[in-house]
């Protein structure tokens, strides 16, 4: 077990520093006390395990809005074991003085909060007014943009319908011309087929006639030779 003796300098009196030190020491299970000195410093005596005292030494180096520790003079020695708990030492008459200071500080806090509320209310009202104007202006711009967009859309649709109608009419004319061409082509093809069939029939008639003549001649020869 070890004893830490620390002299803390800075803005450490009447700002809640001793209460923070006592709270931290009790959380670490240390024994000792913390007290204000006449020269404005704070003295801390703490006993406990050395590792916990090292943690405590870091924790009491506080710097925030109220408390500003500038330096810590520290010495370690063997623990005496004479301390049973950790407490905040308070001088006679300090409670009344701190109470008066607390009342004055409370008044300042109330005034600050009231002024802050007024400023906040004014800022909110001004913000709501500006926001309302911005929303109205935005709505007008939005309606104008939508109307303009609708007009442009209608114009585009009308133009597309006009172009589509022209394209369909042109397509129908082209299709009609192509149909006439196809019909004419079919007519020509049909005539060619008919002519081909006539030519084929004439050719076959000639062939059959020639074959009949040849057969008659062959029969005559065979009869003359007594073969049939």
Tab-separated table of C-alpha atoms in Angstrom:
chain	number	residue	atom	x	y	z
A	1	UNK	CA	0.000	0.000	0.000
A	2	UNK	CA	1.196	3.508	-0.851
A	3	UNK	CA	0.345	7.108	0.083
A	4	UNK	CA	0.055	9.845	-2.554
A	5	UNK	CA	0.465	13.464	-1.455
A	6	UNK	CA	-0.517	15.903	-4.212
A	7	UNK	CA	-0.572	19.717	-4.330
A	8	UNK	CA	-2.803	20.849	-7.197
A	9	UNK	CA	-2.526	24.349	-8.704
A	10	UNK	CA	-4.816	26.193	-11.076
A	11	UNK	CA	-8.470	27.179	-11.004
A	12	UNK	CA	-9.378	24.438	-8.550
A	13	UNK	CA	-11.176	26.120	-5.624
A	14	UNK	CA	-14.915	26.856	-5.464
A	15	UNK	CA	-15.511	25.138	-8.816
A	16	UNK	CA	-16.457	21.640	-7.602
A	17	UNK	CA	-12.961	20.190	-7.914
A	18	UNK	CA	-12.847	18.628	-4.434
A	19	UNK	CA	-16.186	16.887	-5.028
A	20	UNK	CA	-14.859	15.362	-8.266
A	21	UNK	CA	-11.681	14.217	-6.510
A	22	UNK	CA	-13.630	12.606	-3.655
A	23	UNK	CA	-16.008	10.886	-6.077
A	24	UNK	CA	-13.097	9.435	-8.082
A	25	UNK	CA	-11.198	8.311	-4.972
A	26	UNK	CA	-14.233	6.505	-3.545
A	27	UNK	CA	-14.845	4.822	-6.913
A	28	UNK	CA	-11.266	3.452	-6.793
A	29	UNK	CA	-11.575	2.374	-3.138
A	30	UNK	CA	-8.936	4.800	-1.842
A	31	UNK	CA	-8.661	6.289	1.657
A	32	UNK	CA	-7.725	9.902	2.446
A	33	UNK	CA	-9.032	13.445	2.051
A	34	UNK	CA	-8.957	16.557	-0.155
A	35	UNK	CA	-8.835	20.124	1.193
A	36	UNK	CA	-8.467	23.739	0.055
A	37	UNK	CA	-5.328	25.646	1.064
A	38	UNK	CA	-5.062	29.355	1.799
A	39	UNK	CA	-2.755	29.942	-1.187
A	40	UNK	CA	-5.431	28.766	-3.643
A	41	UNK	CA	-4.047	25.260	-4.083
A	42	UNK	CA	-5.759	21.980	-3.222
A	43	UNK	CA	-4.019	19.300	-1.177
A	44	UNK	CA	-4.874	15.630	-1.674
A	45	UNK	CA	-3.845	12.737	0.567
A	46	UNK	CA	-4.767	9.304	-0.806
A	47	UNK	CA	-3.777	5.783	0.271
A	48	UNK	CA	-4.326	2.527	-1.582
A	49	UNK	CA	-2.793	0.132	-4.071
A	50	UNK	CA	-0.073	1.778	-6.138
A	51	UNK	CA	-1.715	0.915	-9.469
A	52	UNK	CA	-4.982	2.530	-8.389
A	53	UNK	CA	-3.115	5.576	-7.140
A	54	UNK	CA	-1.569	5.936	-10.615
A	55	UNK	CA	-5.060	5.842	-12.160
A	56	UNK	CA	-6.237	8.367	-9.563
A	57	UNK	CA	-3.295	10.653	-10.341
A	58	UNK	CA	-4.324	10.794	-14.019
A	59	UNK	CA	-8.021	11.242	-13.179
A	60	UNK	CA	-7.499	14.315	-10.961
A	61	UNK	CA	-5.759	16.237	-13.766
A	62	UNK	CA	-9.085	17.788	-14.799
A	63	UNK	CA	-9.556	20.463	-17.454
A	64	UNK	CA	-13.080	21.552	-18.382
A	65	UNK	CA	-15.235	24.683	-18.519
A	66	UNK	CA	-14.945	25.377	-14.759
A	67	UNK	CA	-11.989	23.336	-13.528
A	68	UNK	CA	-8.522	24.029	-14.941
A	69	UNK	CA	-5.644	22.105	-13.336
A	70	UNK	CA	-2.349	23.742	-14.307
A	71	UNK	CA	0.109	21.555	-12.363
A	72	UNK	CA	0.293	18.727	-9.815
A	73	UNK	CA	3.174	18.336	-7.344
A	74	UNK	CA	3.171	14.707	-6.206
A	75	UNK	CA	5.135	12.540	-3.817
A	76	UNK	CA	4.741	8.868	-2.901
A	77	UNK	CA	5.444	7.300	0.458
A	78	UNK	CA	4.393	4.260	2.449
A	79	UNK	CA	0.780	4.221	3.623
A	80	UNK	CA	0.129	4.854	7.329
A	81	UNK	CA	-3.218	3.054	7.416
A	82	UNK	CA	-4.641	5.698	9.737
A	83	UNK	CA	-7.371	6.728	7.289
A	84	UNK	CA	-10.611	4.738	7.087
A	85	UNK	CA	-12.349	6.516	4.223
A	86	UNK	CA	-11.954	9.300	1.679
A	87	UNK	CA	-13.686	12.598	2.441
A	88	UNK	CA	-13.744	16.275	1.495
A	89	UNK	CA	-12.404	18.510	4.260
A	90	UNK	CA	-14.546	21.633	4.821
A	91	UNK	CA	-13.371	24.633	6.875
A	92	UNK	CA	-15.602	26.306	9.462
A	93	UNK	CA	-17.869	28.881	7.844
A	94	UNK	CA	-17.161	27.562	4.370
A	95	UNK	CA	-20.677	26.175	4.021
A	96	UNK	CA	-22.346	29.570	4.532
A	97	UNK	CA	-19.909	31.240	2.158
A	98	UNK	CA	-20.438	28.577	-0.491
A	99	UNK	CA	-24.209	28.837	-0.017
A	100	UNK	CA	-24.105	32.600	-0.676
A	101	UNK	CA	-21.941	32.016	-3.722
A	102	UNK	CA	-24.303	29.298	-4.885
A	103	UNK	CA	-27.294	31.645	-4.615
A	104	UNK	CA	-25.523	34.326	-6.634
A	105	UNK	CA	-24.448	31.758	-9.210
A	106	UNK	CA	-28.013	30.419	-9.386
A	107	UNK	CA	-29.301	33.955	-10.034
A	108	UNK	CA	-26.783	34.374	-12.844
A	109	UNK	CA	-27.805	31.025	-14.306
A	110	UNK	CA	-31.508	31.963	-14.179
A	111	UNK	CA	-30.805	35.316	-15.880
A	112	UNK	CA	-28.656	33.624	-18.509
A	113	UNK	CA	-31.331	30.994	-19.181
A	114	UNK	CA	-34.062	33.652	-19.439
A	115	UNK	CA	-32.020	35.716	-21.874
A	116	UNK	CA	-31.152	32.587	-23.800
A	117	UNK	CA	-34.829	31.615	-24.000
A	118	UNK	CA	-35.745	35.076	-25.315
A	119	UNK	CA	-32.994	34.916	-27.906
A	120	UNK	CA	-34.034	31.387	-28.824
A	121	UNK	CA	-37.706	32.383	-29.152
A	122	UNK	CA	-36.735	35.366	-31.308
A	123	UNK	CA	-34.489	33.188	-33.460
A	124	UNK	CA	-37.222	30.549	-33.848
A	125	UNK	CA	-39.830	33.185	-34.766
A	126	UNK	CA	-37.486	34.774	-37.288
A	127	UNK	CA	-36.581	31.355	-38.620
A	128	UNK	CA	-40.246	30.370	-38.966
A	129	UNK	CA	-40.983	33.630	-40.784
A	130	UNK	CA	-38.068	33.110	-43.161
A	131	UNK	CA	-39.014	29.461	-43.593
A	132	UNK	CA	-42.626	30.382	-44.381
A	133	UNK	CA	-41.484	32.882	-47.000
A	134	UNK	CA	-39.069	30.366	-48.469
A	135	UNK	CA	-41.768	27.673	-48.644
A	136	UNK	CA	-44.249	30.051	-50.319
A	137	UNK	CA	-41.635	31.161	-52.825
A	138	UNK	CA	-40.678	27.548	-53.403
A	139	UNK	CA	-44.318	26.578	-53.966
A	140	UNK	CA	-44.744	29.375	-56.513
A	141	UNK	CA	-41.601	28.314	-58.322
A	142	UNK	CA	-42.736	24.691	-58.202
A	143	UNK	CA	-46.185	25.493	-59.603
A	144	UNK	CA	-44.606	27.609	-62.335
A	145	UNK	CA	-42.165	24.846	-63.180
A	146	UNK	CA	-44.954	22.232	-63.278
A	147	UNK	CA	-47.131	24.439	-65.515
A	148	UNK	CA	-44.224	25.103	-67.859
A	149	UNK	CA	-43.374	21.415	-67.865
A	150	UNK	CA	-46.975	20.473	-68.679
A	151	UNK	CA	-47.053	22.945	-71.570
A	152	UNK	CA	-43.807	21.612	-72.933
A	153	UNK	CA	-45.072	18.056	-72.532
A	154	UNK	CA	-48.322	18.822	-74.380
A	155	UNK	CA	-46.392	20.512	-77.179
A	156	UNK	CA	-44.070	17.543	-77.420
A	157	UNK	CA	-46.989	15.079	-77.492
A	158	UNK	CA	-48.798	17.085	-80.181
A	159	UNK	CA	-45.653	17.235	-82.272
A	160	UNK	CA	-45.094	13.514	-81.820
A	161	UNK	CA	-48.698	12.784	-82.842
A	162	UNK	CA	-48.282	14.981	-85.926
A	163	UNK	CA	-45.041	13.241	-86.883
A	164	UNK	CA	-46.616	9.847	-86.215
A	165	UNK	CA	-49.610	10.696	-88.412
A	166	UNK	CA	-47.323	11.811	-91.218
A	167	UNK	CA	-45.248	8.672	-90.843
A	168	UNK	CA	-48.350	6.450	-90.966
A	169	UNK	CA	-49.711	8.254	-94.036
A	170	UNK	CA	-46.354	8.010	-95.779
A	171	UNK	CA	-46.119	4.358	-94.767
A	172	UNK	CA	-49.584	3.652	-96.140
A	173	UNK	CA	-48.685	5.293	-99.439
A	174	UNK	CA	-45.488	3.283	-99.664
A	175	UNK	CA	-47.353	0.128	-98.717
A	176	UNK	CA	-50.020	0.777	-101.365
A	177	UNK	CA	-47.334	1.213	-104.010
A	178	UNK	CA	-45.589	-1.965	-102.914
A	179	UNK	CA	-48.886	-3.890	-102.991
A	180	UNK	CA	-49.550	-2.710	-106.548
A	181	UNK	CA	-46.071	-3.825	-107.543
A	182	UNK	CA	-46.582	-7.215	-105.905
A	183	UNK	CA	-49.927	-7.736	-107.663
A	184	UNK	CA	-48.381	-6.815	-111.007
A	185	UNK	CA	-45.503	-9.212	-110.350
A	186	UNK	CA	-47.919	-12.009	-109.471
A	187	UNK	CA	-49.874	-11.339	-112.643
A	188	UNK	CA	-46.710	-11.541	-114.739
A	189	UNK	CA	-45.678	-14.749	-112.988
A	190	UNK	CA	-49.092	-16.312	-113.612
A	191	UNK	CA	-48.901	-15.451	-117.303
A	192	UNK	CA	-45.432	-16.952	-117.518
A	193	UNK	CA	-46.679	-20.162	-115.870
A	194	UNK	CA	-49.582	-20.369	-118.270
A	195	UNK	CA	-47.283	-19.857	-121.258
A	196	UNK	CA	-44.922	-22.498	-119.945
A	197	UNK	CA	-47.759	-24.990	-119.514
A	198	UNK	CA	-48.930	-24.324	-123.086
A	199	UNK	CA	-45.436	-24.817	-124.439
A	200	UNK	CA	-45.065	-28.022	-122.435
A	201	UNK	CA	-48.386	-29.358	-123.685
A	202	UNK	CA	-47.466	-28.616	-127.309
A	203	UNK	CA	-44.105	-30.289	-126.811
A	204	UNK	CA	-45.673	-33.389	-125.258
A	205	UNK	CA	-48.237	-33.620	-128.047
A	206	UNK	CA	-45.444	-33.548	-130.594
A	207	UNK	CA	-43.499	-36.215	-128.729
A	208	UNK	CA	-46.508	-38.495	-128.382
A	209	UNK	CA	-47.275	-38.097	-132.063
A	210	UNK	CA	-43.704	-38.978	-133.003
A	211	UNK	CA	-43.744	-42.012	-130.700
A	212	UNK	CA	-46.998	-43.249	-132.257
A	213	UNK	CA	-45.458	-42.959	-135.739
A	214	UNK	CA	-42.353	-44.840	-134.659
A	215	UNK	CA	-44.464	-47.595	-133.065
A	216	UNK	CA	-46.527	-47.978	-136.236
A	217	UNK	CA	-43.355	-48.310	-138.317
A	218	UNK	CA	-41.928	-50.903	-135.926
A	219	UNK	CA	-45.151	-52.960	-136.091
A	220	UNK	CA	-45.055	-52.908	-139.892
A	221	UNK	CA	-41.469	-54.178	-139.971
A	222	UNK	CA	-42.218	-56.960	-137.500
A	223	UNK	CA	-45.245	-58.085	-139.521
A	224	UNK	CA	-43.227	-58.144	-142.734
A	225	UNK	CA	-40.766	-60.487	-141.123
A	226	UNK	CA	-43.508	-62.675	-139.672
A	227	UNK	CA	-42.606	-61.937	-136.144
A	228	UNK	CA	-46.077	-60.820	-135.138
